[in-house]
Coordinates of C-alpha atoms and ligand atoms in Angstrom, one line a residue:
Chain F
X1 CA 100.7 138.4 1.4
X2 CA 98.7 135.0 1.3
X3 CA 98.3 133.0 -1.4
X4 CA 95.5 130.5 -1.5
X5 CA 95.6 127.5 -3.7
X6 CA 92.1 127.8 -5.5
X7 CA 89.8 124.7 -4.5
X8 CA 89.3 122.3 -7.2
X9 CA 85.8 122.1 -8.7
X10 CA 83.4 120.3 -7.4
X11 CA 82.2 117.1 -8.9
X12 CA 78.8 117.4 -10.0
X13 CA 76.1 114.5 -10.3
X14 CA 74.3 113.7 -13.7
X15 CA 72.6 116.9 -15.0
X16 CA 68.9 116.8 -15.3
X17 CA 69.2 116.6 -19.3
X18 CA 71.3 113.4 -19.0
X19 CA 68.5 111.8 -16.9
X20 CA 66.0 112.9 -19.6
X21 CA 68.2 111.3 -22.2
X22 CA 68.4 108.2 -20.4
X23 CA 64.9 108.1 -19.5
X24 CA 63.7 108.9 -23.3
X25 CA 66.3 106.0 -24.4
X26 CA 64.7 103.7 -22.1
X27 CA 61.2 104.6 -23.3
X28 CA 62.0 104.1 -27.0
X29 CA 63.4 100.7 -26.3
X30 CA 60.2 99.4 -24.3
X31 CA 58.4 100.9 -27.2
X32 CA 60.8 99.2 -30.1
X33 CA 60.4 95.7 -27.8
X34 CA 56.7 95.5 -28.2
X35 CA 56.5 97.0 -31.9
X36 CA 59.0 93.8 -33.2
X37 CA 56.9 91.3 -31.3
X38 CA 60.2 90.0 -29.3
X39 CA 59.5 86.7 -27.6
X40 CA 62.2 84.9 -26.1
X41 CA 59.5 82.1 -25.0
X42 CA 58.6 81.5 -29.0
X43 CA 62.7 80.9 -29.7
X44 CA 63.0 78.5 -26.8
X45 CA 59.8 76.4 -28.0
X46 CA 60.6 77.0 -31.5
X47 CA 64.0 75.6 -31.1
X48 CA 62.5 71.7 -32.9
X49 CA 61.8 73.6 -36.1
X50 CA 65.4 75.1 -36.3
X51 CA 66.6 71.5 -35.6
X52 CA 64.6 69.8 -38.3
X53 CA 66.0 72.8 -40.6
X54 CA 69.4 72.1 -39.8
X55 CA 68.7 68.2 -40.3
X56 CA 67.5 68.8 -43.5
X57 CA 70.4 71.2 -44.6
X58 CA 72.9 69.0 -43.7
X59 CA 74.7 67.6 -45.1
X60 CA 74.7 70.1 -47.6
X61 CA 74.2 68.9 -51.2
X62 CA 77.3 69.1 -52.8
X63 CA 76.7 67.9 -56.4
X64 CA 78.5 69.4 -59.0
X65 CA 76.5 69.5 -62.1
X66 CA 73.1 70.5 -60.2
X67 CA 74.0 72.6 -57.1
X68 CA 77.9 73.6 -57.0
X69 CA 78.8 74.5 -60.2
X70 CA 75.7 76.5 -60.6
X71 CA 76.1 78.0 -57.3
X72 CA 79.7 78.9 -58.0
X73 CA 78.7 80.5 -61.6
X74 CA 75.9 82.5 -59.9
X75 CA 78.5 83.9 -57.2
X76 CA 80.1 85.1 -60.2
X77 CA 77.3 87.1 -61.1
X78 CA 76.9 88.4 -57.3
X79 CA 80.4 89.5 -57.5
X80 CA 80.0 91.1 -61.0
X81 CA 76.8 93.1 -59.8
X82 CA 78.6 94.3 -56.9
X83 CA 81.8 95.2 -58.8
X84 CA 80.0 97.0 -61.5
X85 CA 77.7 98.5 -59.1
X86 CA 80.6 100.2 -57.0
X87 CA 83.0 101.2 -60.1
X88 CA 80.5 102.5 -62.3
X89 CA 79.9 104.8 -59.8
X90 CA 83.3 106.3 -59.2
X91 CA 83.1 109.0 -61.8
X92 CA 80.0 110.4 -60.1
X93 CA 80.5 109.9 -56.8
X94 CA 83.5 111.6 -57.2
X95 CA 82.4 114.6 -59.1
X96 CA 79.8 115.1 -56.3
X97 CA 82.0 114.6 -53.4
X98 CA 84.1 117.4 -54.9
X99 CA 81.1 119.9 -55.3
X100 CA 79.9 118.5 -51.8
X101 CA 82.9 119.1 -50.0
X102 CA 83.5 122.5 -47.9
X103 CA 87.1 122.6 -48.8
X104 CA 86.8 122.2 -52.8
X105 CA 83.0 123.4 -53.6
X106 CA 82.5 126.3 -55.8
X107 CA 80.2 128.3 -53.5
X108 CA 77.3 127.6 -51.1
X109 CA 74.6 126.9 -53.3
X110 CA 76.5 124.2 -55.2
X111 CA 77.3 122.5 -52.0
X112 CA 74.0 122.9 -50.6
X113 CA 72.5 121.1 -53.8
X114 CA 75.0 118.4 -54.5
X115 CA 75.0 117.6 -50.4
X116 CA 71.1 117.1 -50.8
X117 CA 71.7 114.8 -54.1
X118 CA 73.8 112.9 -52.1
X119 CA 71.9 112.3 -49.2
X120 CA 68.7 111.6 -51.3
X121 CA 70.5 108.8 -53.2
X122 CA 72.1 107.7 -49.7
X123 CA 68.7 107.5 -48.0
X124 CA 67.0 105.5 -51.0
X125 CA 67.6 101.7 -50.1
X126 CA 69.4 99.8 -53.0
X127 CA 66.4 97.4 -52.7
X128 CA 63.7 100.3 -53.6
X129 CA 66.1 101.3 -56.6
X130 CA 65.9 97.7 -57.6
X131 CA 62.2 97.4 -57.5
X132 CA 62.0 100.7 -59.5
X133 CA 64.4 99.7 -62.1
X134 CA 63.1 96.4 -62.6
X135 CA 60.0 97.9 -63.8
X136 CA 61.9 99.6 -66.6
X137 CA 64.5 96.8 -67.5
X138 CA 63.0 93.7 -66.0
X139 CA 64.0 91.1 -63.7
X140 CA 68.0 90.4 -64.1
X141 CA 71.5 91.5 -62.9
X142 CA 71.0 94.9 -65.0
X143 CA 68.6 96.3 -62.7
X144 CA 70.7 95.1 -60.0
X145 CA 73.7 97.2 -61.1
X146 CA 71.8 100.3 -61.5
X147 CA 70.2 100.1 -58.5
X148 CA 73.8 99.7 -56.5
X149 CA 75.4 102.4 -58.8
X150 CA 72.6 105.0 -57.4
X151 CA 72.6 104.2 -53.7
X152 CA 76.2 104.1 -53.9
X153 CA 77.1 107.6 -55.5
X154 CA 75.0 108.7 -52.3
X155 CA 77.1 106.9 -49.8
X156 CA 80.6 106.7 -51.4
X157 CA 80.0 110.3 -52.5
X158 CA 79.7 111.6 -48.8
X159 CA 82.1 109.5 -47.5
X160 CA 84.6 111.2 -50.1
X161 CA 83.4 114.2 -49.1
X162 CA 84.1 114.0 -45.7
X163 CA 87.8 112.4 -46.4
X164 CA 88.4 115.7 -48.5
X165 CA 87.1 117.9 -46.2
X166 CA 89.4 116.1 -43.3
X167 CA 92.3 116.5 -45.8
X168 CA 95.5 118.5 -44.3
X169 CA 94.9 121.9 -45.8
X170 CA 98.5 122.7 -46.0
X171 CA 99.4 121.4 -49.6
X172 CA 96.0 123.1 -50.7
X173 CA 97.1 126.8 -49.4
X174 CA 100.5 125.9 -50.9
X175 CA 98.8 125.5 -54.4
X176 CA 96.3 128.3 -53.9
X177 CA 99.0 131.0 -53.1
X178 CA 100.9 130.1 -56.1
X179 CA 98.0 130.9 -58.2
X180 CA 96.8 127.5 -59.0
X181 CA 92.9 127.3 -59.4
X182 CA 90.4 125.5 -58.2
X183 CA 90.3 122.7 -60.4
X184 CA 94.0 122.6 -60.0
X185 CA 94.1 122.6 -56.4
X186 CA 92.0 119.3 -56.4
X187 CA 94.0 117.6 -59.3
X188 CA 97.3 118.2 -57.2
X189 CA 96.6 118.7 -53.7
X190 CA 93.5 117.1 -52.8
X191 CA 93.2 114.1 -54.3
X192 CA 96.6 113.0 -54.3
X193 CA 96.7 113.5 -50.2
X194 CA 93.4 111.8 -49.9
X195 CA 94.1 109.1 -52.5
X196 CA 94.7 106.0 -50.0
X197 CA 91.5 106.9 -48.0
X198 CA 89.5 107.2 -51.3
X199 CA 90.8 103.9 -52.2
X200 CA 90.3 102.6 -48.7
X201 CA 86.7 103.7 -48.8
X202 CA 85.9 102.4 -52.2
X203 CA 87.1 99.0 -51.2
X204 CA 85.1 99.1 -48.1
X205 CA 82.0 99.9 -50.3
X206 CA 82.8 96.9 -52.9
X207 CA 82.5 95.0 -49.5
X208 CA 79.4 96.4 -48.8
X209 CA 77.8 96.0 -52.5
X210 CA 79.0 92.5 -53.0
X211 CA 76.6 91.7 -49.8
X212 CA 74.1 93.6 -50.9
X213 CA 74.2 92.4 -54.4
X214 CA 73.2 89.4 -52.5
X215 CA 70.1 90.5 -50.9
X216 CA 69.3 92.2 -54.7
X217 CA 69.6 88.5 -55.7
X218 CA 66.5 87.6 -53.7
X219 CA 64.5 90.1 -54.9
X220 CA 64.7 89.2 -58.4
X221 CA 68.4 90.8 -59.5
X222 CA 70.1 87.1 -60.2
X223 CA 72.9 85.7 -58.8
X224 CA 73.1 83.4 -56.0
X225 CA 70.3 85.4 -54.0
X226 CA 68.2 83.9 -56.5
X227 CA 69.5 80.2 -55.9
X228 CA 69.0 80.6 -52.4
X229 CA 65.7 82.1 -52.6
X230 CA 64.6 79.3 -54.9
X231 CA 66.0 76.4 -53.0
X232 CA 63.8 77.8 -50.1
X233 CA 60.8 77.6 -52.2
X234 CA 61.7 74.4 -53.3
X235 CA 62.3 73.0 -49.5
X236 CA 65.7 72.0 -50.4
X237 CA 67.4 73.1 -47.3
X238 CA 70.5 70.9 -48.4
X239 CA 71.5 72.9 -51.7
X240 CA 70.5 76.2 -49.8
X241 CA 73.4 75.2 -47.3
X242 CA 75.4 74.8 -50.6
X243 CA 75.0 78.1 -51.7
X244 CA 75.5 79.6 -48.3
X245 CA 78.6 78.2 -48.2
X246 CA 79.6 80.0 -51.3
X247 CA 78.5 83.0 -50.2
X248 CA 80.6 82.8 -47.1
X249 CA 83.6 81.9 -49.2
X250 CA 83.0 84.9 -51.7
X251 CA 82.4 87.7 -48.9
X252 CA 85.2 86.4 -46.8
X253 CA 87.7 86.6 -50.0
X254 CA 86.6 90.0 -50.9
X255 CA 87.0 91.1 -47.4
X256 CA 90.3 89.6 -47.1
X257 CA 92.0 91.0 -50.2
X258 CA 90.1 94.5 -49.8
X259 CA 91.8 94.5 -46.4
X260 CA 94.9 93.4 -47.9
X261 CA 95.1 96.2 -50.3
X262 CA 94.0 98.6 -48.0
X263 CA 96.6 97.8 -45.6
X264 CA 99.0 98.1 -48.5
X265 CA 98.4 101.5 -49.3
X266 CA 98.2 103.0 -46.0
Chain I
X1 CA 111.5 147.8 -54.3
X2 CA 110.3 144.2 -54.7
X3 CA 108.3 143.6 -51.6
X4 CA 107.1 147.1 -50.2
X5 CA 104.5 146.7 -47.1
X6 CA 103.3 149.8 -45.4
X7 CA 100.8 150.2 -42.5
X8 CA 99.8 146.8 -42.5
X9 CA 97.1 146.4 -40.1
X10 CA 95.3 142.9 -39.2
X11 CA 93.2 142.2 -36.1
X12 CA 91.4 138.8 -35.2
X13 CA 88.3 139.2 -33.4
X14 CA 88.8 142.6 -32.2
X15 CA 92.6 141.8 -30.8
X16 CA 95.1 143.5 -32.7
X17 CA 97.8 141.5 -34.3
X18 CA 99.1 143.7 -36.4
X19 CA 99.5 147.4 -35.7
X20 CA 100.9 149.1 -38.8
X21 CA 104.0 147.2 -39.8
X22 CA 106.4 148.5 -42.6
X23 CA 109.1 146.4 -44.4
X24 CA 110.7 146.9 -47.4
X25 CA 112.8 143.9 -49.5
X26 CA 115.1 144.7 -52.4
X27 CA 115.8 142.6 -55.1
X28 CA 119.3 140.9 -53.9
X29 CA 118.3 141.4 -50.3
X30 CA 117.8 138.4 -47.9
X31 CA 115.8 139.8 -45.0
X32 CA 115.1 137.7 -41.6
X33 CA 112.3 138.4 -39.3
X34 CA 112.3 137.7 -35.8
X35 CA 109.8 137.7 -33.5
X36 CA 108.2 136.2 -30.5
X37 CA 105.4 133.4 -30.5
X38 CA 102.0 135.1 -31.5
X39 CA 104.4 138.5 -32.7
X40 CA 102.3 138.1 -35.9
X41 CA 104.9 137.2 -38.5
X42 CA 103.0 134.4 -39.9
X43 CA 100.2 136.7 -40.1
X44 CA 102.1 139.3 -42.0
X45 CA 103.2 136.8 -44.4
X46 CA 99.8 135.4 -45.2
X47 CA 98.4 138.6 -45.9
X48 CA 101.1 139.1 -48.3
X49 CA 100.3 136.4 -50.2
X50 CA 96.6 136.4 -49.7
X51 CA 95.8 133.6 -47.2
X52 CA 94.8 136.3 -44.7
X53 CA 92.8 139.6 -45.5
X54 CA 94.8 142.6 -44.3
X55 CA 92.6 144.9 -42.2
X56 CA 94.4 147.9 -43.8
X57 CA 97.8 148.9 -45.1
X58 CA 99.4 148.4 -48.7
X59 CA 101.3 145.6 -50.1
X60 CA 102.9 145.4 -53.5
X61 CA 105.0 142.5 -54.7
X62 CA 107.3 143.1 -57.7
X63 CA 107.7 140.8 -60.7
X64 CA 104.3 138.5 -61.2
X65 CA 102.9 140.4 -58.5
X66 CA 102.5 137.5 -56.5
X67 CA 105.2 136.2 -54.2
X68 CA 106.5 132.7 -53.6
X69 CA 105.9 131.1 -50.0
X70 CA 107.8 128.4 -48.1
X71 CA 105.8 127.1 -45.1
X72 CA 107.5 125.2 -42.0
X73 CA 105.1 122.4 -42.5
X74 CA 106.5 122.1 -45.9
X75 CA 103.2 121.2 -47.6
X76 CA 104.7 119.1 -50.2
X77 CA 102.2 116.3 -51.8
X78 CA 104.0 113.3 -50.1
X79 CA 102.8 110.7 -52.9
X80 CA 104.1 112.5 -55.7
X81 CA 107.9 112.7 -57.0
X82 CA 109.9 115.8 -56.4
X83 CA 110.0 116.7 -59.8
X84 CA 106.1 116.8 -59.9
X85 CA 105.6 118.7 -56.7
X86 CA 108.6 121.1 -58.1
X87 CA 106.3 121.3 -61.5
X88 CA 103.2 122.3 -59.5
X89 CA 105.0 125.5 -58.9
X90 CA 104.0 126.6 -62.3
X91 CA 100.3 125.7 -62.0
X92 CA 99.3 129.2 -62.0
X93 CA 100.5 129.8 -65.7
X94 CA 99.7 126.7 -67.1
X95 CA 96.6 126.1 -69.5
X96 CA 93.9 124.1 -67.8
X97 CA 94.4 121.4 -70.3
X98 CA 97.8 120.8 -69.7
X99 CA 97.8 121.0 -66.1
X100 CA 94.9 118.6 -64.6
X101 CA 97.5 115.7 -64.5
X102 CA 101.4 115.3 -64.3
X103 CA 101.1 113.4 -67.3
X104 CA 100.0 116.4 -69.0
X105 CA 103.0 118.8 -67.9
X106 CA 104.9 120.3 -71.0
X107 CA 108.1 119.1 -71.6
X108 CA 109.7 122.4 -71.7
X109 CA 108.1 122.8 -67.8
X110 CA 109.8 119.4 -66.5
X111 CA 112.9 120.9 -67.6
X112 CA 112.7 124.0 -66.1
X113 CA 111.7 122.3 -62.9
X114 CA 114.4 120.3 -63.4
X115 CA 116.7 123.4 -63.5
X116 CA 115.1 124.1 -60.2
X117 CA 116.0 121.0 -58.1
X118 CA 119.2 121.4 -59.6
X119 CA 119.5 124.9 -58.1
X120 CA 119.0 123.8 -54.9
X121 CA 120.7 120.6 -55.3
X122 CA 118.6 117.8 -55.5
X123 CA 118.5 116.9 -59.3
X124 CA 119.5 113.5 -58.6
X125 CA 116.4 112.8 -56.3
X126 CA 114.0 114.0 -58.8
X127 CA 112.2 110.7 -59.6
X128 CA 111.8 110.0 -55.7
X129 CA 108.2 110.3 -53.9
X130 CA 108.7 113.8 -52.1
X131 CA 107.5 111.6 -48.9
X132 CA 110.7 109.9 -48.9
X133 CA 113.2 112.7 -48.5
X134 CA 114.4 114.0 -45.5
X135 CA 113.1 117.2 -43.8
X136 CA 115.6 119.3 -45.3
X137 CA 115.8 117.6 -48.5
X138 CA 111.8 118.4 -48.4
X139 CA 112.4 121.9 -47.7
X140 CA 114.6 122.5 -50.6
X141 CA 112.1 120.9 -53.1
X142 CA 109.8 123.5 -51.7
X143 CA 112.0 126.2 -52.4
X144 CA 112.3 124.4 -56.1
X145 CA 108.8 124.7 -56.1
X146 CA 108.8 128.7 -55.3
X147 CA 111.4 129.0 -58.2
X148 CA 109.7 127.2 -60.5
X149 CA 106.7 129.7 -59.7
X150 CA 109.1 132.6 -61.3
X151 CA 108.0 134.6 -58.5
X152 CA 110.9 137.5 -57.7
X153 CA 109.8 137.7 -54.0
X154 CA 110.3 134.7 -51.9
X155 CA 108.7 134.7 -48.7
X156 CA 109.2 131.5 -46.1
X157 CA 107.8 131.1 -42.7
X158 CA 110.3 129.4 -40.4
X159 CA 111.2 127.3 -43.1
X160 CA 114.0 125.4 -40.8
X161 CA 112.3 125.3 -37.4
X162 CA 111.4 121.5 -38.0
X163 CA 115.0 120.8 -39.2
X164 CA 118.1 119.5 -37.5
X165 CA 121.3 122.4 -37.3
X166 CA 123.2 121.4 -40.0
X167 CA 120.0 120.8 -42.4
X168 CA 118.8 124.5 -41.2
X169 CA 122.1 125.7 -42.0
X170 CA 122.1 124.6 -45.6
X171 CA 118.6 126.1 -46.0
X172 CA 119.1 129.3 -45.0
X173 CA 122.1 129.7 -46.9
X174 CA 120.4 128.2 -50.1
X175 CA 117.9 131.2 -49.3
X176 CA 120.7 133.8 -49.1
X177 CA 122.0 132.4 -52.2
X178 CA 119.0 133.0 -54.2
X179 CA 118.7 136.9 -52.8
X180 CA 122.3 136.9 -54.1
X181 CA 120.7 135.8 -57.6
X182 CA 118.6 138.7 -57.5
X183 CA 115.7 137.6 -55.7
X184 CA 113.9 139.4 -53.0
X185 CA 113.8 137.0 -50.1
X186 CA 112.2 137.2 -46.6
X187 CA 112.4 134.6 -43.9
X188 CA 110.8 134.1 -40.3
X189 CA 113.5 132.4 -38.5
X190 CA 113.3 131.6 -34.5
X191 CA 117.2 131.4 -34.5
X192 CA 118.9 134.8 -33.9
X193 CA 122.0 132.9 -34.8
X194 CA 121.0 132.0 -38.2
X195 CA 119.7 135.6 -38.8
X196 CA 122.8 136.9 -37.8
X197 CA 125.2 135.0 -39.8
X198 CA 123.2 135.0 -43.0
X199 CA 121.0 138.2 -43.3
X200 CA 121.6 141.5 -44.8
X201 CA 119.0 143.0 -42.6
X202 CA 116.9 141.7 -39.1
X203 CA 113.8 143.1 -38.6
X204 CA 112.1 142.3 -35.5
X205 CA 108.2 142.2 -34.6
X206 CA 106.9 143.1 -31.5
X207 CA 103.4 143.9 -30.0
X208 CA 102.3 144.1 -34.0
X209 CA 105.1 146.7 -34.8
X210 CA 108.7 146.8 -36.2
X211 CA 110.8 147.0 -33.1
X212 CA 114.0 146.9 -35.3
X213 CA 115.0 147.0 -38.6
X214 CA 118.7 147.0 -38.7
X215 CA 122.2 145.2 -40.3
X216 CA 123.0 142.4 -38.3
X217 CA 126.6 143.9 -37.2
X218 CA 124.4 146.6 -35.5
X219 CA 121.9 144.1 -33.7
X220 CA 122.6 144.4 -29.9
X221 CA 121.9 141.4 -27.5
X222 CA 119.8 143.8 -25.7
X223 CA 117.5 144.2 -28.7
X224 CA 117.2 140.4 -28.7
X225 CA 116.4 140.2 -25.1
X226 CA 113.9 142.9 -25.3
X227 CA 112.3 140.9 -28.4
X228 CA 111.7 137.7 -26.8
X229 CA 111.1 139.1 -23.4
X230 CA 107.9 137.9 -21.8
X231 CA 105.1 140.5 -22.3
X232 CA 104.5 142.2 -19.2
X233 CA 100.7 141.2 -18.3
X234 CA 99.2 143.9 -15.8
X235 CA 97.1 142.6 -13.5
X236 CA 94.0 144.4 -11.9
X237 CA 95.1 146.0 -8.5
X238 CA 92.9 144.6 -5.5
Ligands
ATP1 N1 93.2 132.6 -38.1 C1 93.3 133.2 -37.0 N2 92.0 133.5 -36.2 C2 92.2 134.0 -34.8 N3 93.5 134.4 -34.4 C3 94.6 134.3 -35.3 C4 94.5 133.5 -36.4 N4 95.5 133.6 -37.2 C5 96.3 134.1 -36.2 N5 96.0 134.4 -35.2 C6 96.6 135.0 -33.8 O1 97.2 136.0 -34.3 C7 98.3 136.1 -33.1 C8 99.7 136.3 -34.2 O2 99.9 134.8 -34.9 P1 101.0 134.3 -35.7 O3 100.7 133.0 -36.2 O4 101.1 135.4 -37.0 O5 102.4 134.4 -34.9 P2 103.8 134.2 -35.4 O6 104.4 135.5 -34.9 O7 103.6 133.5 -36.6 O8 104.1 133.3 -33.9 P3 104.6 131.9 -34.1 O9 106.1 132.3 -34.0 O10 104.2 130.9 -32.8 O11 104.6 131.2 -35.4 C9 98.3 135.0 -32.5 O12 97.8 135.3 -31.2 C10 97.4 134.0 -33.1 O13 96.3 133.3 -31.9
MG2 MG1 104.4 131.5 -37.0

């Protein structure tokens, strides 16, 4: 009897599907380039404008009473909007995440409905929510908090639901087998096992929300975004530079602290 | 009879895994289940506790009607204390209001769980996070959780496959002791030697059926060799 070693499969070139996907990606990029008036030439000829701008911005105006003090206080407001926008969304995000996670939901209907609620909240940008709430509660930080809460429920709820779906099914099975109800299984198997991931995602969202809160300030939610907007309108780029420095410190601080907590939990 | 299985059948996607399995475990008895990888041992246990749905057959569990299960991968919540993990064994009989957080567990339950931990020799580690304990200790905590469930039938699916020989010995001896206390215990083992030394009866699964069901003393090496022999794959003749 002769045994022949099977020949290795032949290497094949890219499939027609790969070629058409590549072509499509190129076409879409060409259209996008045209649609956004991309013009490296304008950037090259306009460098003088940027230089003037920087010249005005430097050195930053660090006067405590008129600039730095108010700037720090406003940064506090910006942080507070981001913080409340994150923490007030926790109970709602948690409830929806449990219902929208295949491992913990009550049935296909509940699952679909809660998924849809989450994707709706996620797909409406927080700025749009903010503009809507401004008509109800007026300009100010409160509208910003409400906007962040709604959008964050959508995003964090989805992330949490996914974390729960990816959690180890073992402890869940163990409790199901001994007669625990669905709620008990969530409380004693799912949540404690995914707790570090949930906190990690929460801190990540806090990070993002503090930055979003800055943008909401630009459209009237108060905080340091509002001051930046004002200084631009008054052509006080030296004051704007101070505000931006403060923002930088705030963002880096939040990022560092949340990173440290995450690492401690892991 | 505390555990009674008759004619258990189960197929996955048309492939028969259990083809009429019969098994009886009486109170006070420790039965070891042996079988090659894929012979359906886990499937049989999972059918008993409701993690898999049998296609046919009769299963009855004495006492509460619910068998306790101990897993190879242990499945404790590592972030919770050993005691809280044991308390979770009682979730099935706790009112919802007292069961949503370990902080709400009744005192009597905590005392009972403490007794279960003491039974497996780990009362002194009650306040430690389960994840901090060694594999053998974690498996004993899982057994304590099974005890706290107050089941009269305890199933264990390869409870010692991930443990070192001495921890394995300890855990199997513990299962044997629990049987001596009056529980009906069935454990899937991959160590015929442990089965022979500790079990009251050894059951071999092969081809979806019970190949032998005998006292350890009457078990021959030939029985075991046949049990683990690679399945003869008949190739089509060309
Ligand atoms: N959910 C499932 N879907 C499809 N096939 C499955 C499923 N669970 C088990 N099987 C198949 O059933 C057969 C028996 O599996 P089972 O886990 O019961 O074997 P086992 O005797 O426990 O093996 P081992 O010693 O490796 O644990 C295997 O061929 C396995 O692939
Ligand atoms: Mg198995």
